[in-house]
mmCIF file of C-alpha atoms in Angstrom:
data_model
loop_
_atom_site.group_PDB
_atom_site.id
_atom_site.type_symbol
_atom_site.label_atom_id
_atom_site.label_comp_id
_atom_site.label_asym_id
_atom_site.label_seq_id
_atom_site.Cartn_x
_atom_site.Cartn_y
_atom_site.Cartn_z
ATOM 1 C CA ASP A 1 0.000 0.000 0.000
ATOM 2 C CA THR A 2 1.600 3.295 -1.074
ATOM 3 C CA GLY A 3 -0.917 5.658 0.513
ATOM 4 C CA VAL A 4 -0.454 8.024 3.434
ATOM 5 C CA SER A 5 -0.054 6.147 6.691
ATOM 6 C CA GLN A 6 -0.497 7.405 10.236
ATOM 7 C CA ASN A 7 0.479 5.860 13.545
ATOM 8 C CA PRO A 8 -0.924 5.131 15.962
ATOM 9 C CA ARG A 9 -4.511 4.878 14.751
ATOM 10 C CA HIS A 10 -5.854 5.384 18.256
ATOM 11 C CA LYS A 11 -4.319 6.960 21.340
ATOM 12 C CA ILE A 12 -5.812 7.298 24.790
ATOM 13 C CA THR A 13 -3.904 9.458 27.224
ATOM 14 C CA LYS A 14 -4.424 11.179 30.528
ATOM 15 C CA ARG A 15 -4.650 14.908 30.757
ATOM 16 C CA GLY A 16 -1.253 16.495 31.166
ATOM 17 C CA GLN A 17 0.656 13.782 29.294
ATOM 18 C CA ASN A 18 2.579 14.359 26.078
ATOM 19 C CA VAL A 19 1.688 12.497 22.887
ATOM 20 C CA THR A 20 3.376 12.179 19.516
ATOM 21 C CA PHE A 21 1.835 11.108 16.224
ATOM 22 C CA ARG A 22 3.607 10.075 13.077
ATOM 23 C CA CYS A 23 2.668 10.545 9.445
ATOM 24 C CA ASP A 24 4.362 8.865 6.493
ATOM 25 C CA PRO A 25 3.373 10.595 3.261
ATOM 26 C CA ILE A 26 3.385 9.161 -0.230
ATOM 27 C CA SER A 27 7.064 8.882 -1.041
ATOM 28 C CA GLU A 28 7.398 11.403 -3.863
ATOM 29 C CA HIS A 29 5.149 14.021 -2.266
ATOM 30 C CA ASN A 30 6.926 17.181 -1.168
ATOM 31 C CA ARG A 31 4.010 18.779 0.704
ATOM 32 C CA LEU A 32 2.612 17.509 3.964
ATOM 33 C CA TYR A 33 -0.377 18.875 5.863
ATOM 34 C CA TRP A 34 -1.806 18.342 9.343
ATOM 35 C CA TYR A 35 -5.490 18.837 10.156
ATOM 36 C CA ARG A 36 -7.666 18.361 13.197
ATOM 37 C CA GLN A 37 -11.228 17.086 12.961
ATOM 38 C CA THR A 38 -13.702 17.049 15.816
ATOM 39 C CA LEU A 39 -16.980 15.162 15.822
ATOM 40 C CA GLY A 40 -19.505 16.612 13.411
ATOM 41 C CA GLN A 41 -17.045 19.090 11.952
ATOM 42 C CA GLY A 42 -14.907 19.252 8.884
ATOM 43 C CA PRO A 43 -11.117 19.097 9.050
ATOM 44 C CA GLU A 44 -9.422 22.253 10.312
ATOM 45 C CA PHE A 45 -6.009 23.188 8.953
ATOM 46 C CA LEU A 46 -3.174 23.132 11.484
ATOM 47 C CA THR A 47 0.077 23.425 9.543
ATOM 48 C CA TYR A 48 1.889 22.407 6.399
ATOM 49 C CA PHE A 49 5.409 21.621 5.218
ATOM 50 C CA GLN A 50 7.040 21.936 1.867
ATOM 51 C CA ASN A 51 9.899 19.483 2.036
ATOM 52 C CA GLU A 52 11.409 20.021 5.502
ATOM 53 C CA ALA A 53 10.303 23.650 5.862
ATOM 54 C CA GLN A 54 7.228 24.451 7.919
ATOM 55 C CA LEU A 55 5.713 27.266 5.878
ATOM 56 C CA GLU A 56 2.425 28.019 7.566
ATOM 57 C CA LYS A 57 0.783 27.484 10.928
ATOM 58 C CA SER A 58 -2.819 28.047 11.912
ATOM 59 C CA ARG A 59 -3.844 30.028 14.969
ATOM 60 C CA LEU A 60 -5.228 26.702 16.189
ATOM 61 C CA LEU A 61 -1.677 25.482 16.682
ATOM 62 C CA SER A 62 -1.006 26.645 20.215
ATOM 63 C CA ASP A 63 2.404 26.637 21.888
ATOM 64 C CA ARG A 64 1.692 23.123 23.167
ATOM 65 C CA PHE A 65 1.691 21.804 19.620
ATOM 66 C CA SER A 66 4.827 21.261 17.582
ATOM 67 C CA ALA A 67 5.325 19.608 14.231
ATOM 68 C CA GLU A 68 8.473 18.532 12.490
ATOM 69 C CA ARG A 69 9.420 17.017 9.190
ATOM 70 C CA PRO A 70 13.106 16.159 9.339
ATOM 71 C CA LYS A 71 14.689 15.448 5.967
ATOM 72 C CA GLY A 72 11.409 16.163 4.237
ATOM 73 C CA SER A 73 10.081 12.659 4.650
ATOM 74 C CA PHE A 74 7.870 11.568 7.560
ATOM 75 C CA SER A 75 6.408 14.096 9.971
ATOM 76 C CA THR A 76 5.608 14.087 13.672
ATOM 77 C CA LEU A 77 3.024 16.098 15.554
ATOM 78 C CA GLU A 78 3.594 16.429 19.284
ATOM 79 C CA ILE A 79 1.101 17.728 21.802
ATOM 80 C CA GLN A 80 2.494 18.624 25.200
ATOM 81 C CA ARG A 81 0.467 18.761 28.409
ATOM 82 C CA THR A 82 -2.648 17.424 26.709
ATOM 83 C CA GLU A 83 -6.038 18.844 27.595
ATOM 84 C CA GLN A 84 -9.473 17.304 27.159
ATOM 85 C CA GLY A 85 -10.162 19.805 24.394
ATOM 86 C CA ASP A 86 -7.375 18.187 22.368
ATOM 87 C CA SER A 87 -9.513 15.086 21.886
ATOM 88 C CA ALA A 88 -10.040 14.841 18.132
ATOM 89 C CA MET A 89 -9.045 13.027 14.969
ATOM 90 C CA TYR A 90 -5.693 14.245 13.669
ATOM 91 C CA LEU A 91 -5.382 13.922 9.912
ATOM 92 C CA CYS A 92 -2.317 14.033 7.751
ATOM 93 C CA ALA A 93 -2.341 14.672 4.015
ATOM 94 C CA SER A 94 0.331 14.938 1.352
ATOM 95 C CA SER A 95 0.553 16.308 -2.155
ATOM 96 C CA PHE A 96 3.090 16.776 -4.913
ATOM 97 C CA GLY A 97 4.046 20.062 -6.464
ATOM 98 C CA THR A 98 4.361 23.685 -5.525
ATOM 99 C CA SER A 99 0.742 24.647 -6.038
ATOM 100 C CA PRO A 100 -1.839 24.260 -3.282
ATOM 101 C CA TYR A 101 -4.392 23.260 -5.903
ATOM 102 C CA TYR A 102 -2.972 19.803 -6.359
ATOM 103 C CA GLU A 103 -4.949 16.968 -4.847
ATOM 104 C CA GLN A 104 -4.195 16.195 -1.232
ATOM 105 C CA TYR A 105 -4.123 12.523 -0.305
ATOM 106 C CA PHE A 106 -5.344 11.910 3.218
ATOM 107 C CA GLY A 107 -4.279 9.289 5.706
ATOM 108 C CA PRO A 108 -6.764 7.401 7.904
ATOM 109 C CA GLY A 109 -6.112 9.654 10.898
ATOM 110 C CA THR A 110 -5.085 9.220 14.526
ATOM 111 C CA ARG A 111 -7.920 9.420 17.016
ATOM 112 C CA LEU A 112 -6.808 11.013 20.287
ATOM 113 C CA THR A 113 -8.846 10.677 23.454
ATOM 114 C CA VAL A 114 -7.721 12.661 26.474
ATOM 115 C CA THR A 115 -9.243 11.454 29.750
ATOM 116 C CA GLY B 1 -13.306 35.739 6.556
ATOM 117 C CA ASN B 2 -13.292 32.523 4.579
ATOM 118 C CA SER B 3 -15.803 29.772 5.230
ATOM 119 C CA VAL B 4 -17.880 27.009 3.691
ATOM 120 C CA THR B 5 -21.473 26.217 4.569
ATOM 121 C CA GLN B 6 -22.978 22.864 3.688
ATOM 122 C CA MET B 7 -26.510 21.628 3.968
ATOM 123 C CA GLU B 8 -26.939 19.674 7.129
ATOM 124 C CA GLY B 9 -27.536 15.991 7.109
ATOM 125 C CA PRO B 10 -28.005 13.256 7.469
ATOM 126 C CA VAL B 11 -29.521 12.669 4.065
ATOM 127 C CA THR B 12 -31.245 9.364 3.323
ATOM 128 C CA LEU B 13 -32.221 8.465 -0.241
ATOM 129 C CA SER B 14 -33.488 5.429 -2.044
ATOM 130 C CA GLU B 15 -31.287 3.883 -4.699
ATOM 131 C CA GLU B 16 -31.551 5.651 -8.080
ATOM 132 C CA ALA B 17 -32.849 8.862 -6.512
ATOM 133 C CA PHE B 18 -31.465 12.281 -7.478
ATOM 134 C CA LEU B 19 -28.952 13.803 -5.089
ATOM 135 C CA THR B 20 -28.210 17.435 -4.349
ATOM 136 C CA ILE B 21 -25.967 18.560 -1.516
ATOM 137 C CA ASN B 22 -25.827 22.321 -1.212
ATOM 138 C CA CYS B 23 -22.593 24.181 -0.609
ATOM 139 C CA THR B 24 -22.064 27.923 -0.407
ATOM 140 C CA TYR B 25 -18.894 29.763 0.409
ATOM 141 C CA THR B 26 -17.518 33.067 1.607
ATOM 142 C CA ALA B 27 -14.061 34.000 0.435
ATOM 143 C CA THR B 28 -11.885 37.103 0.438
ATOM 144 C CA GLY B 29 -10.466 36.282 -2.985
ATOM 145 C CA TYR B 30 -11.047 33.872 -5.833
ATOM 146 C CA PRO B 31 -11.008 30.355 -4.426
ATOM 147 C CA SER B 32 -10.706 26.935 -5.958
ATOM 148 C CA LEU B 33 -13.508 24.653 -4.843
ATOM 149 C CA PHE B 34 -13.481 20.971 -3.997
ATOM 150 C CA TRP B 35 -15.683 18.105 -2.951
ATOM 151 C CA TYR B 36 -14.070 15.405 -0.841
ATOM 152 C CA VAL B 37 -15.719 12.127 0.139
ATOM 153 C CA GLN B 38 -15.073 9.913 3.139
ATOM 154 C CA TYR B 39 -16.288 6.334 2.897
ATOM 155 C CA PRO B 40 -16.791 4.417 6.143
ATOM 156 C CA GLY B 41 -13.461 3.527 7.726
ATOM 157 C CA GLU B 42 -11.407 5.313 5.077
ATOM 158 C CA GLY B 43 -9.583 8.617 4.693
ATOM 159 C CA LEU B 44 -10.888 11.587 2.741
ATOM 160 C CA GLN B 45 -10.618 11.299 -1.044
ATOM 161 C CA LEU B 46 -10.901 14.008 -3.646
ATOM 162 C CA LEU B 47 -14.148 13.600 -5.564
ATOM 163 C CA LEU B 48 -14.006 16.591 -7.907
ATOM 164 C CA LYS B 49 -12.758 20.159 -8.136
ATOM 165 C CA ALA B 50 -13.195 23.402 -10.053
ATOM 166 C CA THR B 51 -10.603 26.137 -10.135
ATOM 167 C CA LYS B 52 -12.471 29.069 -11.674
ATOM 168 C CA ALA B 53 -15.947 30.453 -12.159
ATOM 169 C CA ASP B 54 -18.282 28.455 -14.433
ATOM 170 C CA ASP B 55 -15.997 25.414 -14.369
ATOM 171 C CA LYS B 56 -17.774 22.118 -13.887
ATOM 172 C CA GLY B 57 -16.054 19.363 -11.964
ATOM 173 C CA SER B 58 -17.203 15.802 -12.529
ATOM 174 C CA ASN B 59 -16.276 12.314 -11.414
ATOM 175 C CA LYS B 60 -18.060 8.974 -10.897
ATOM 176 C CA GLY B 61 -21.365 10.485 -12.037
ATOM 177 C CA PHE B 62 -21.119 13.398 -9.594
ATOM 178 C CA GLU B 63 -21.046 16.977 -10.854
ATOM 179 C CA ALA B 64 -20.655 20.425 -9.369
ATOM 180 C CA THR B 65 -20.497 23.827 -11.084
ATOM 181 C CA TYR B 66 -18.578 26.789 -9.674
ATOM 182 C CA ARG B 67 -21.139 29.608 -9.518
ATOM 183 C CA LYS B 68 -19.477 32.883 -8.645
ATOM 184 C CA GLU B 69 -22.689 34.909 -8.780
ATOM 185 C CA THR B 70 -24.334 32.759 -6.113
ATOM 186 C CA THR B 71 -21.067 31.738 -4.388
ATOM 187 C CA SER B 72 -22.145 28.126 -4.626
ATOM 188 C CA PHE B 73 -20.739 24.717 -5.569
ATOM 189 C CA HIS B 74 -23.629 22.307 -5.182
ATOM 190 C CA LEU B 75 -22.954 18.588 -5.609
ATOM 191 C CA GLU B 76 -25.364 16.584 -7.784
ATOM 192 C CA LYS B 77 -25.792 13.045 -8.996
ATOM 193 C CA GLY B 78 -28.609 11.833 -11.147
ATOM 194 C CA SER B 79 -28.955 8.317 -9.746
ATOM 195 C CA VAL B 80 -27.322 7.357 -6.461
ATOM 196 C CA GLN B 81 -26.206 3.860 -5.556
ATOM 197 C CA VAL B 82 -25.806 2.153 -2.203
ATOM 198 C CA SER B 83 -22.034 2.420 -2.679
ATOM 199 C CA ASP B 84 -22.337 6.233 -2.622
ATOM 200 C CA SER B 85 -23.132 6.121 1.093
ATOM 201 C CA ALA B 86 -20.459 8.291 2.693
ATOM 202 C CA VAL B 87 -19.779 11.692 4.213
ATOM 203 C CA TYR B 88 -19.268 14.486 1.674
ATOM 204 C CA PHE B 89 -17.204 17.596 2.434
ATOM 205 C CA CYS B 90 -17.179 20.823 0.456
ATOM 206 C CA ALA B 91 -13.941 22.797 0.690
ATOM 207 C CA LEU B 92 -12.195 25.861 -0.678
ATOM 208 C CA ILE B 93 -8.626 27.016 -0.971
ATOM 209 C CA LEU B 94 -7.301 30.458 -1.761
ATOM 210 C CA THR B 95 -3.844 31.515 -2.837
ATOM 211 C CA GLY B 96 -2.525 30.499 0.544
ATOM 212 C CA ASN B 97 -2.362 26.925 1.583
ATOM 213 C CA GLN B 98 -5.210 26.629 4.004
ATOM 214 C CA PHE B 99 -8.146 24.479 3.088
ATOM 215 C CA TYR B 100 -11.469 25.543 4.569
ATOM 216 C CA PHE B 101 -13.829 22.591 4.910
ATOM 217 C CA GLY B 102 -17.540 22.496 5.508
ATOM 218 C CA THR B 103 -18.967 20.420 8.319
ATOM 219 C CA GLY B 104 -19.756 17.460 6.086
ATOM 220 C CA THR B 105 -23.025 15.897 4.939
ATOM 221 C CA SER B 106 -23.705 12.254 5.682
ATOM 222 C CA LEU B 107 -25.480 10.385 2.881
ATOM 223 C CA THR B 108 -27.113 6.991 3.294
ATOM 224 C CA VAL B 109 -28.549 5.265 0.246
ATOM 225 C CA ILE B 110 -30.979 2.439 0.914
ATOM 226 C CA PRO B 111 -31.775 -0.327 -1.581
#
């Protein structure tokens, strides 16, 4: 399977703990996006990378959130000191090219539950 | 600001019925418009797109026309099948790189 993969698929954590998610994009894709989706809502943009450079961050990405994409391949999204409001599905997507109009291919998501 | 408004679901139709899912948008510039679909247990997939006014996107029997005058991008299909049961998301992107998604419309097609 050469699609976008995300790990873990599910994560349950206690409030105040740190969590890290991983996204492996389609191999030749140079752009990688992170979104958050809560129940009954559409995905909300968090941040995106072009190669290893993080070019844009949403206001939703508070100081507790950090994303990296070392070497322009896989990416990690870390949430520090989790809060119950962080419970959501975290989606990763990748695309090829320099234009934002190219199709984004989405992974299956990581569902985070903060208790 | 920029936003997308979709008709609320859930929508339940009988097989072979006509489908319309309404989508309107607000944008500060000239967006490109998209419909994404999420089948049960799967990630979002691009269904169709239109990049300028009066363009018609089409795929798998679905169509949507970019109407600048009404700021709309309604999704239509003439005859739905059970396999079309999914959640449909309307989205826009401007010259930046942020997608703005609607809240999604759940469609169930019954035999």
